[in-house]
Coordinates of C-alpha atoms in Angstrom, one line a residue:
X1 CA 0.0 0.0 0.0
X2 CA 1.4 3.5 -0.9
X3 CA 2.3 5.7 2.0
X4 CA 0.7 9.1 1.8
X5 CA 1.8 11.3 4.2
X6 CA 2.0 15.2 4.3
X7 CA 5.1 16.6 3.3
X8 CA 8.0 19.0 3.6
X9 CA 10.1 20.4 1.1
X10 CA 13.7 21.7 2.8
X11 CA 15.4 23.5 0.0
X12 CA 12.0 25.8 -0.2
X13 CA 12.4 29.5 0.6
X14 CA 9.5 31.7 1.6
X15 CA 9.6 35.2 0.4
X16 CA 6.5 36.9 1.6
X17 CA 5.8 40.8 0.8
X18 CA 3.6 42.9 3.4
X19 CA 1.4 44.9 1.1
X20 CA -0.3 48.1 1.7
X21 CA -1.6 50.7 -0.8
X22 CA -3.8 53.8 -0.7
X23 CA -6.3 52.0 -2.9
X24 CA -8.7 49.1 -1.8
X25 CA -7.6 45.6 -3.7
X26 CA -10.2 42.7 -4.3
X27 CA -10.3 40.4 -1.3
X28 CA -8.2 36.8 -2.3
X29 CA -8.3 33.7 -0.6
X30 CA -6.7 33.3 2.6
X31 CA -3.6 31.2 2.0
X32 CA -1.1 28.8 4.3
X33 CA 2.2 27.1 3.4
X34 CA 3.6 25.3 5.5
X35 CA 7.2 24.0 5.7
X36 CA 8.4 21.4 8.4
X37 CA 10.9 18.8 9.6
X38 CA 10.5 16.5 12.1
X39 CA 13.4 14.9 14.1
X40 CA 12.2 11.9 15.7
X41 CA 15.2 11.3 17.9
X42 CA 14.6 15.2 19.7
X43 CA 11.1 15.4 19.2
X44 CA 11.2 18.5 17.2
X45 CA 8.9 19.7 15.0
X46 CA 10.7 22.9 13.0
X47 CA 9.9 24.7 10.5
X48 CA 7.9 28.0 8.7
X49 CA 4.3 29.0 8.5
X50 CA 3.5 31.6 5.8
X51 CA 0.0 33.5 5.5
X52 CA -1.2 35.4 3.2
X53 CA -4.2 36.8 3.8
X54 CA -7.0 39.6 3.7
X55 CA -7.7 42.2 6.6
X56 CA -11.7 41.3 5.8
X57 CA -12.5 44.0 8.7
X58 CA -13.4 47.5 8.9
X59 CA -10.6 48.9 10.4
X60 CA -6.7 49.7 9.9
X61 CA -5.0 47.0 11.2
X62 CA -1.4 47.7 13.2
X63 CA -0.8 43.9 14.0
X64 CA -1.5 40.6 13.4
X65 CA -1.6 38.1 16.0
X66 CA -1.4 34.2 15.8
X67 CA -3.0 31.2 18.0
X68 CA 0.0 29.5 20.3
X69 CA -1.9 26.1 21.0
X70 CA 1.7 24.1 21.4
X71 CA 2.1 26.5 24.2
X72 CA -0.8 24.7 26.1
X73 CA 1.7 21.9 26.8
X74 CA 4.3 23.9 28.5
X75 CA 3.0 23.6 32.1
X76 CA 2.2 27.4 32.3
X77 CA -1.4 26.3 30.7
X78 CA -3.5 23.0 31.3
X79 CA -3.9 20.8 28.4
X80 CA -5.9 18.1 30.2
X81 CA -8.1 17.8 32.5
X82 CA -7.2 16.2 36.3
X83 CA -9.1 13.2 35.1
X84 CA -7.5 12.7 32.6
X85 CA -3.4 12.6 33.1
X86 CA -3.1 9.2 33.9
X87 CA -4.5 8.2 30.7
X88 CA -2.8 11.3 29.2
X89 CA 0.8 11.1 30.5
X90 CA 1.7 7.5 30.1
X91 CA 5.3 7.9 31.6
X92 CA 4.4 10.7 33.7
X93 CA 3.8 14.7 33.3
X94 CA 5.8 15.7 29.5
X95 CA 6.6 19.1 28.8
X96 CA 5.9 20.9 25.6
X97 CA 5.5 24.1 23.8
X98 CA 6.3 26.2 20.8
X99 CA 10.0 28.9 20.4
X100 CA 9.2 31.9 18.0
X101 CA 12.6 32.0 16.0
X102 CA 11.5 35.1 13.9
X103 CA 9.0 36.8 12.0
X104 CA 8.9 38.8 9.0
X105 CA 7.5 40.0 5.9
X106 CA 9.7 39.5 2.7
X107 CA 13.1 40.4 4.1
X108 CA 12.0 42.8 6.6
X109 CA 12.2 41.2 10.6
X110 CA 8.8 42.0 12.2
X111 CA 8.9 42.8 16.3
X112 CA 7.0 40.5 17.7
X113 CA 5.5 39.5 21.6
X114 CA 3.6 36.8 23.5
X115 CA 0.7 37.4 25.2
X116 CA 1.5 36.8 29.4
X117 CA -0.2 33.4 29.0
X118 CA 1.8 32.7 25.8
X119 CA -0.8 31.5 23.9
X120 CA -0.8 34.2 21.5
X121 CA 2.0 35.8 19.4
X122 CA 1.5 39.8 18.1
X123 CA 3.5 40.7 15.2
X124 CA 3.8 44.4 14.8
X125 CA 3.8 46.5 11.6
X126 CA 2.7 49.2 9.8
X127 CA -1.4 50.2 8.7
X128 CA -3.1 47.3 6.7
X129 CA -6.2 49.0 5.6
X130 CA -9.4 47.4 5.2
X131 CA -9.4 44.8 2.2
X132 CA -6.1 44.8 2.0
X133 CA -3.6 41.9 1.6
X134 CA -0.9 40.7 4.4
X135 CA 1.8 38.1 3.6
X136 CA 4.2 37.0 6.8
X137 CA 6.0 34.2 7.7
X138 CA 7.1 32.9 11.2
X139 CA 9.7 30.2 11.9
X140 CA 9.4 28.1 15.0
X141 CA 10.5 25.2 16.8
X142 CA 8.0 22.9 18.7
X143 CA 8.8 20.3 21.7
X144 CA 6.1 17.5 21.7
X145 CA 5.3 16.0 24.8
X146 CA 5.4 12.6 25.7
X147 CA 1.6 12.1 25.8
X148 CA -1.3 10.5 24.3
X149 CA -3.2 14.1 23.5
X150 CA -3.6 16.0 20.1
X151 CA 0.0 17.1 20.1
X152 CA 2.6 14.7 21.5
X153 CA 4.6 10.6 20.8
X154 CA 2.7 8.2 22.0
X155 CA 3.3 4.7 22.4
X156 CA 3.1 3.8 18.7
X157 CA 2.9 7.2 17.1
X158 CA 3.4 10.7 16.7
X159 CA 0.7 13.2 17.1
X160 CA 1.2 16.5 14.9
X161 CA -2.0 18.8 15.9
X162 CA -1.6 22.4 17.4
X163 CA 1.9 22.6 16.4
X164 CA 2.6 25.7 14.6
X165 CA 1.4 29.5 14.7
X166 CA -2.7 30.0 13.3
X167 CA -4.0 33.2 12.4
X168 CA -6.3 34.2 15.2
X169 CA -9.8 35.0 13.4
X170 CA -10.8 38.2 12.3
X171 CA -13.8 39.3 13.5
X172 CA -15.6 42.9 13.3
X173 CA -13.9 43.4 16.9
X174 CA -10.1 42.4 16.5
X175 CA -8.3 39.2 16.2
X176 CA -10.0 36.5 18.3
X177 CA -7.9 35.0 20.4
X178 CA -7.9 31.8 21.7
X179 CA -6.7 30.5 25.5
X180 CA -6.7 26.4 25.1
X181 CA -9.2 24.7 27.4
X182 CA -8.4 21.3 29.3
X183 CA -11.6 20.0 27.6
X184 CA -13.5 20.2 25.0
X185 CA -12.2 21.9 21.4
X186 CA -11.0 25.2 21.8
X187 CA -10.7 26.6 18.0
X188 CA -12.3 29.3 16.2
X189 CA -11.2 29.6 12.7
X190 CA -11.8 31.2 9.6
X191 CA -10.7 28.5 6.3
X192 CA -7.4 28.4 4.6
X193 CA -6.0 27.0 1.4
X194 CA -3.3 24.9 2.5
X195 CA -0.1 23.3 1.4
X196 CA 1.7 21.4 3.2
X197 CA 5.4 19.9 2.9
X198 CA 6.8 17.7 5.6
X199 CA 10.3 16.1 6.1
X200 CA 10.0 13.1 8.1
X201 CA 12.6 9.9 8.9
X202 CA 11.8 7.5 5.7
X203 CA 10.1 5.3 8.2
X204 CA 6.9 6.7 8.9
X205 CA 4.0 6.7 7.5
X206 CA 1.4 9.3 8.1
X207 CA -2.2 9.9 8.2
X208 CA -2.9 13.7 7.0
X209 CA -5.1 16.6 6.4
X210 CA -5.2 17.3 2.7
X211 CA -4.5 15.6 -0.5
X212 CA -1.1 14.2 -1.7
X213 CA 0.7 15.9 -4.2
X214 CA 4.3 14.3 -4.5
X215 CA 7.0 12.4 -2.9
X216 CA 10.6 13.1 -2.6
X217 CA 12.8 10.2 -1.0
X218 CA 16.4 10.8 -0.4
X219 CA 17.7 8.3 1.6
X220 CA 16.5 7.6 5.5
X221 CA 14.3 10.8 5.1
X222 CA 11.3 11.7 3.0
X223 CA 9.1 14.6 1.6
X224 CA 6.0 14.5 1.1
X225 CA 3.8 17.1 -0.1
X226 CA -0.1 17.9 0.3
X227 CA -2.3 20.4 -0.5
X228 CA -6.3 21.5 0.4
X229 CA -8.6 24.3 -0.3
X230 CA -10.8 25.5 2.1
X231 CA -9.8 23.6 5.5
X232 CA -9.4 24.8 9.1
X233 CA -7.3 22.7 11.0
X234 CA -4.3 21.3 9.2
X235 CA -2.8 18.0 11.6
X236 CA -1.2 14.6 11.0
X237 CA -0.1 11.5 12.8
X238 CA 3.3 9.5 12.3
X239 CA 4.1 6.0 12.6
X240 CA 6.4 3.2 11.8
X241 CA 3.8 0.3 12.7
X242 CA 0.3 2.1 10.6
X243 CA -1.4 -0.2 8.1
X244 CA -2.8 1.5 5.7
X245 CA -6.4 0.2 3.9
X246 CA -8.4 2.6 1.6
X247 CA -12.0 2.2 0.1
X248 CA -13.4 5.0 -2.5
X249 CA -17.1 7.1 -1.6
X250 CA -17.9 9.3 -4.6
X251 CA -14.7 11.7 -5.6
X252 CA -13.3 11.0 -2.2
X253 CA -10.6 8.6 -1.3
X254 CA -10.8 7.1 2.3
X255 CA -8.1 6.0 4.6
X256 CA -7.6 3.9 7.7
X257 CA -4.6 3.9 9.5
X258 CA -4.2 1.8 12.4
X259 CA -1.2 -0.7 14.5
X260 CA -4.0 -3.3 14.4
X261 CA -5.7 -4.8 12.0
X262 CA -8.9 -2.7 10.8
X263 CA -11.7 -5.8 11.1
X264 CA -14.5 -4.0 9.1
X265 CA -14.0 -0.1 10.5
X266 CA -13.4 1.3 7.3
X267 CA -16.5 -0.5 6.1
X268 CA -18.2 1.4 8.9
X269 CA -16.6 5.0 7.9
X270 CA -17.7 4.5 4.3
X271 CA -21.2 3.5 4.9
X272 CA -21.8 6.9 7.2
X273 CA -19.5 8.9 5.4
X274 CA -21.8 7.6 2.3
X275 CA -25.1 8.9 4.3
X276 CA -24.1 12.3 5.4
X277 CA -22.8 12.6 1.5
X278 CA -26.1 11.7 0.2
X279 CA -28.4 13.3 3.1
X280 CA -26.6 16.8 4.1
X281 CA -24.2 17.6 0.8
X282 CA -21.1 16.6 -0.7
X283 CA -18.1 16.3 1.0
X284 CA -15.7 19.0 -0.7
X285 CA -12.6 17.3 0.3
X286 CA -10.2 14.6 -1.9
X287 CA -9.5 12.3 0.7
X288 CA -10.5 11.7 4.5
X289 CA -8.4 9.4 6.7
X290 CA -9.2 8.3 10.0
X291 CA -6.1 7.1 12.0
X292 CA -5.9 5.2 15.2
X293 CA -3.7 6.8 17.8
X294 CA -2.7 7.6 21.4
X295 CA -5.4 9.7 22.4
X296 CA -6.6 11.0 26.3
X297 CA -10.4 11.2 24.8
X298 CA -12.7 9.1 22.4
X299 CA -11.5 11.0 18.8
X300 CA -10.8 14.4 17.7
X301 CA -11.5 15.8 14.1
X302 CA -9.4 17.9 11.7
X303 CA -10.1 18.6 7.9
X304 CA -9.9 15.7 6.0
X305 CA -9.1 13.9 9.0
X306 CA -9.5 12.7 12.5
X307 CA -7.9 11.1 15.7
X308 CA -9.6 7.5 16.5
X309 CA -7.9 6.2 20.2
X310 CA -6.1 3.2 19.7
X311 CA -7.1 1.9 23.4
X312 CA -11.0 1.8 22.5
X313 CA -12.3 -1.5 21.9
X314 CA -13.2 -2.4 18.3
X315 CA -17.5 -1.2 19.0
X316 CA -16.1 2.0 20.9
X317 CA -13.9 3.0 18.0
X318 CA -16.5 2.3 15.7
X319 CA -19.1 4.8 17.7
X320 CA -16.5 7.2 17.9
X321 CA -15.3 7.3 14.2
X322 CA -19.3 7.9 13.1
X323 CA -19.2 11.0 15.5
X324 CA -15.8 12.1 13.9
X325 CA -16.7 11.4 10.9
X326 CA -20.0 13.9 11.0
X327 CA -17.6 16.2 12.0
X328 CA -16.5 16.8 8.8
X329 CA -19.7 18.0 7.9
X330 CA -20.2 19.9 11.3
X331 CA -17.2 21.7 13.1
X332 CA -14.6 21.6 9.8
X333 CA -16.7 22.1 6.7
X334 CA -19.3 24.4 8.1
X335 CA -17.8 25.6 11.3
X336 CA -18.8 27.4 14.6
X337 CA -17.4 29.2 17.7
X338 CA -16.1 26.2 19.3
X339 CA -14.7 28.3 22.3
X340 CA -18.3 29.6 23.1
X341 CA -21.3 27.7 20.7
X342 CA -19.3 24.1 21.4
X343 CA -23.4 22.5 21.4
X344 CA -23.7 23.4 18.0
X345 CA -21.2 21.4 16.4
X346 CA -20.8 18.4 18.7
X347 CA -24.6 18.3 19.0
X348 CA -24.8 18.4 15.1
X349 CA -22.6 15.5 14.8
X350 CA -23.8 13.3 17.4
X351 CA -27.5 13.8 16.4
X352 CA -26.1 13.0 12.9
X353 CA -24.9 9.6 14.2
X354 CA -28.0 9.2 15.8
X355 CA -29.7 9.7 12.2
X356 CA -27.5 7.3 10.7
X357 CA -28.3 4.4 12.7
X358 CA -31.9 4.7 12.1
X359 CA -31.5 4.5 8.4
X360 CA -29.2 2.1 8.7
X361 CA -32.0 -0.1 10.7
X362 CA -30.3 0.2 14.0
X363 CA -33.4 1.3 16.0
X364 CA -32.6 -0.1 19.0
X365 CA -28.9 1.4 19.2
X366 CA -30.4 4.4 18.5
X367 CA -32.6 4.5 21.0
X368 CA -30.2 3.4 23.5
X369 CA -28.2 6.8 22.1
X370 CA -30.9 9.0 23.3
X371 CA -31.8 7.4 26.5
X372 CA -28.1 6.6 27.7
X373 CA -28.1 10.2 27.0
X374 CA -30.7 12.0 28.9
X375 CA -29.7 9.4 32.0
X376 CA -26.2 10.7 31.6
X377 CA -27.4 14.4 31.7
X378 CA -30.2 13.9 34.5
X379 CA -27.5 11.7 36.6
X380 CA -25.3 14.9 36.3
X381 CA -27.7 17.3 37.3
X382 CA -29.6 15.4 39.5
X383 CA -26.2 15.0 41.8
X384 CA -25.0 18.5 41.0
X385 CA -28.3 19.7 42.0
X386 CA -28.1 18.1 45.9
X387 CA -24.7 19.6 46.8
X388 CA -25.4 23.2 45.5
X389 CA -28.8 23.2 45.1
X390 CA -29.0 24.7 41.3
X391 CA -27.8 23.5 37.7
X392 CA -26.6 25.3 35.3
X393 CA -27.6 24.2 32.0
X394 CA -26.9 26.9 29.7
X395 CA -25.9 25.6 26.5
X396 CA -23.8 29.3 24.8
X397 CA -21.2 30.2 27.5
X398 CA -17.3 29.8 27.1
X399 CA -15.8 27.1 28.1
X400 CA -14.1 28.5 30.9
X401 CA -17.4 28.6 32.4
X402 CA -17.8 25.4 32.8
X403 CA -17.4 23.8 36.2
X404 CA -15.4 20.7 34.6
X405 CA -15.5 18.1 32.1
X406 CA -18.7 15.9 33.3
X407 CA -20.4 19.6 32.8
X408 CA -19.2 20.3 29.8
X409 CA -20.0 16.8 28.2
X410 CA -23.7 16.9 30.1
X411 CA -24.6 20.1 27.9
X412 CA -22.5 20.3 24.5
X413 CA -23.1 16.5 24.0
X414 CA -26.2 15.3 26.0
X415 CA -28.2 18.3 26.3
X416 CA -27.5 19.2 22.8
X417 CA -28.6 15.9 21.2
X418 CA -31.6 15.8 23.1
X419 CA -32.4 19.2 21.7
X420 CA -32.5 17.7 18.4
X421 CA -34.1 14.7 18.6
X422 CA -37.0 16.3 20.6
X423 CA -37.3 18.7 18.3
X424 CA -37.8 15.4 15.5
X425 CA -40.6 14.3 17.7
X426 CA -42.4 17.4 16.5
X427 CA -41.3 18.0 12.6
X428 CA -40.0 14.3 11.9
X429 CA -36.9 13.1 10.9
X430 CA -37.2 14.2 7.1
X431 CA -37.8 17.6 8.1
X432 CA -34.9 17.9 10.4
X433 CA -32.6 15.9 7.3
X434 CA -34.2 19.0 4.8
X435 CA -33.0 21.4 7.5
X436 CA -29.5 20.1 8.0
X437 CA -29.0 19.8 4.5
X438 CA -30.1 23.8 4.4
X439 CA -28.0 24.6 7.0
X440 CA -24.8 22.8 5.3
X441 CA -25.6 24.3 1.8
X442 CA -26.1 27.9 3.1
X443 CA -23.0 27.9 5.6
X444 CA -20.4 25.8 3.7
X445 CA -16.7 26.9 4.7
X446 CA -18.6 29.7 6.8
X447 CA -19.4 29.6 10.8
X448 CA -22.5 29.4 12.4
X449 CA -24.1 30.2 15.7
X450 CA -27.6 30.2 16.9
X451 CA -29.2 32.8 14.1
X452 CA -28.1 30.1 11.6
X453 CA -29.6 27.6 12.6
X454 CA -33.0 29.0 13.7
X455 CA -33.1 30.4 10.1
X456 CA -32.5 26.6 8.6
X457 CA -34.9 24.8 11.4
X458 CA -37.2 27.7 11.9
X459 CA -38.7 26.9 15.9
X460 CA -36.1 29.9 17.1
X461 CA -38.3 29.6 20.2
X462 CA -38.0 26.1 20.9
X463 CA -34.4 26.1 20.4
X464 CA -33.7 29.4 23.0
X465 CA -35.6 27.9 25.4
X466 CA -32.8 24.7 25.1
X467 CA -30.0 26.9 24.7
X468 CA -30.9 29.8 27.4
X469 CA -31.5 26.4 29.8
X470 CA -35.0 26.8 30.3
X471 CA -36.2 23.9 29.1
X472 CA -36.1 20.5 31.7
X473 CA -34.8 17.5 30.1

């Protein structure tokens, strides 16, 4: 089986103009190259991200500033929750975290500073005026931890999320930036094309965001090159010990990656990935690869790919890659505020789940879904409720206000699904499909919130009674 894996190309050199004119220019994709090299005996990932992109906002612009998420791993922030180390830190507590070698636009060094918590870095420059374009580039160096969480070497591979600088969102009130989050996903981004080039040892194989576009071998290392239009979240996973099977949906090429054998999973993937292709749009991605890996929670998505943990048991990775998979419908392809709306998109995909095992026949597991899921949200509550004597079950608050990560589960997952399938009670299930496929067709490679969807389900007062926590489950 050919290796695909995303790529690097060493001898490339980025030369990136900062533009600024009197004159307003037409507004151009946003655009990221990324060039990296991964030394598996330090456990350094090094390399340049370059932007290019659009200030899409109303106002002059003296800085750009850039999401730190490898920064979450240097003990100054939490990247797990309590409950989770053990599972997390296999030989004990590994330190991360990202080093800012420079910045610069074409040849000209930028200042630049990290915010106190050192999650964001603020490059400094002259006015970027409305609709004007931006090109910079920013070299780095980033530790992984020893750790089965989205960035870090675990047991049998190497996990390659939140490891390099991403442009903070725009938004009509600044750059939006992010501070990482024990649980839950703590992203909010606008989409990017990408292309990606990554030098690895010639061993590995690797699962990636993005399609492949050549390979380079020269001797013990390798470079292989990817590309995509229009994702948020470029990651990738390394290993010497992944076999690789593939299966074809439509345009899109689908691949597993996992230490042990596959028994049937990929079967699985296609036959949802199939559904939510047919029933909410096409997917507008190449290739999609789910890859088993050291992982502290049940899956994690990316575009064009996700994180399956390889300690589930085969039914519990099965469960978890239909959840990840409707992901790339909800959360990647048509995004949200994942920092403050996280209900929308994890309710989204587990209530898509839900609709694929009842047109798959699976009543009964379906069933079970919904009630394992209001028991796991009234258990919550019910307890909560004796030692403080009030719940809350507002469904749109940061995730910072959440208590911990029963809470947070209890609402963005439970709650949220609930929402949904009550509201099919009502409408039916053909009516919420018809919505859902609205809602993906009207807000592809855009992000939602609450307006958006009352606009595709209509029933904005059935759903703000849910989200404002009115309603008793």
């Amino acid at each position: 089986m050919r290796k695909f894996i995303s790529a690097a190309l060493c001898a490339v050199t980025f030369c990136l103009i900062l533009t600024v004119c009197s004159c307003k220019k037409t507004p151009t994709e946003n655009i990221c190259r990324l060039d990296l090299h991964y030394d598996s005996e330090s456990g350094v990932l090094s390399g340049k991200a370059a932007y290019k992109f659009v200030n899409s906002s109303n106002e002059v612009l003296n800085e750009i500033k850039f999401n730190l998420a490898a920064n979450a791993y240097n003990g100054k922030n939490e990247a797990v929750s309590a409950s989770r180390k053990d599972s997390a830190y296999y030989l004990g507590e590994s330190l991360g975290g990202i080093k800012i070698l420079s910045c610069k636009t074409g040849e000209k060094p930028l200042q630049f500073s990290l915010s106190e918590n050192e999650l964001t870095l603020c490059a400094a420059f002259g006015e970027l005026f409305p609709d004007e374009e931006a090109e910079i580039e920013i070299e780095f160096e980033t530790t992984l931890p020893k750790a089965n969480l989205r960035l870090g070497i675990t047991e049998n591979a190497v996990n390659l999320a939140d490891s390099y600088p991403t442009l903070c969102k725009l938004s009509e009130n600044g750059f939006v930036e992010t501070n990482y989050s024990p649980f839950g996903d703590p992203y909010f981004s606008d989409v990017f094309d990408f292309s990606a080039n990554v030098d690895v040892p010639s061993e590995f194989t690797a699962a990636c965001s993005g399609s492949p576009e050549k390979t380079v071998i020269d001797g013990d290392r390798t470079t292989y090159s990817f590309s995509m239009k229009n994702g948020r979240y470029f990651a990738f996973v390394l290993s010497d010990k992944f076999n690789v099977s593939a299966v074809k949906s439509g345009n899109t090429d689908i691949y597993y990656y996992s230490v042990a054998p596959e028994n049937g999973k990929l079967a699985e993937v296609k036959k949802c990935f199939d559904y939510f292709s047919s029933e909410f749009g096409e997917y507008p991605y190449k290739t999609f690869s789910v890859a088993e890996t050291g992982l502290f929670c049940g899956g994690m998505e990316f575009s064009g790919l996700c994180f399956i943990a390889d300690a589930l048991e085969d039914e519990e990775k099965i469960n978890a890659a239909r959840h990840e998979t409707a992901h790339e419908w909800w959360g990647t392809t048509v995004g949200n505020n994942q920092l403050a709306d996280a209900y929308v998109d994890e309710g989204l995909a587990e209530y898509s789940a839900y609709l694929y095992l009842l047109f798959e026949g699976k009543n009964d597991e379906a069933e079970e879904m919904i009630n394992n899921a209001k028991a796991a949200y009234k258990s919550f509550f019910d307890i909560k409720s004796i030692f403080s004597g009030s719940a809350n079950t507002v469904m749109n608050r940061p995730l910072n206000e959440f208590l911990n990560e029963e809470e947070y589960v209890a609402i963005a997952y439970r709650k949220s699904l609930v929402m949904f399938s009550e509201l099919e009670k009502t409408v039916g299930a053909k009516k919420n499909v018809s919505s859902l496929k609205k809602l993906y067709r009207d807000n592809k490679f855009k992000n939602i919130g609450f307006n958006e969807l009352t606009k595709a389900f209509g029933r904005e007062e059935y759903f703000r009674s849910f989200v404002s926590g009115k309603v008793i489950v």
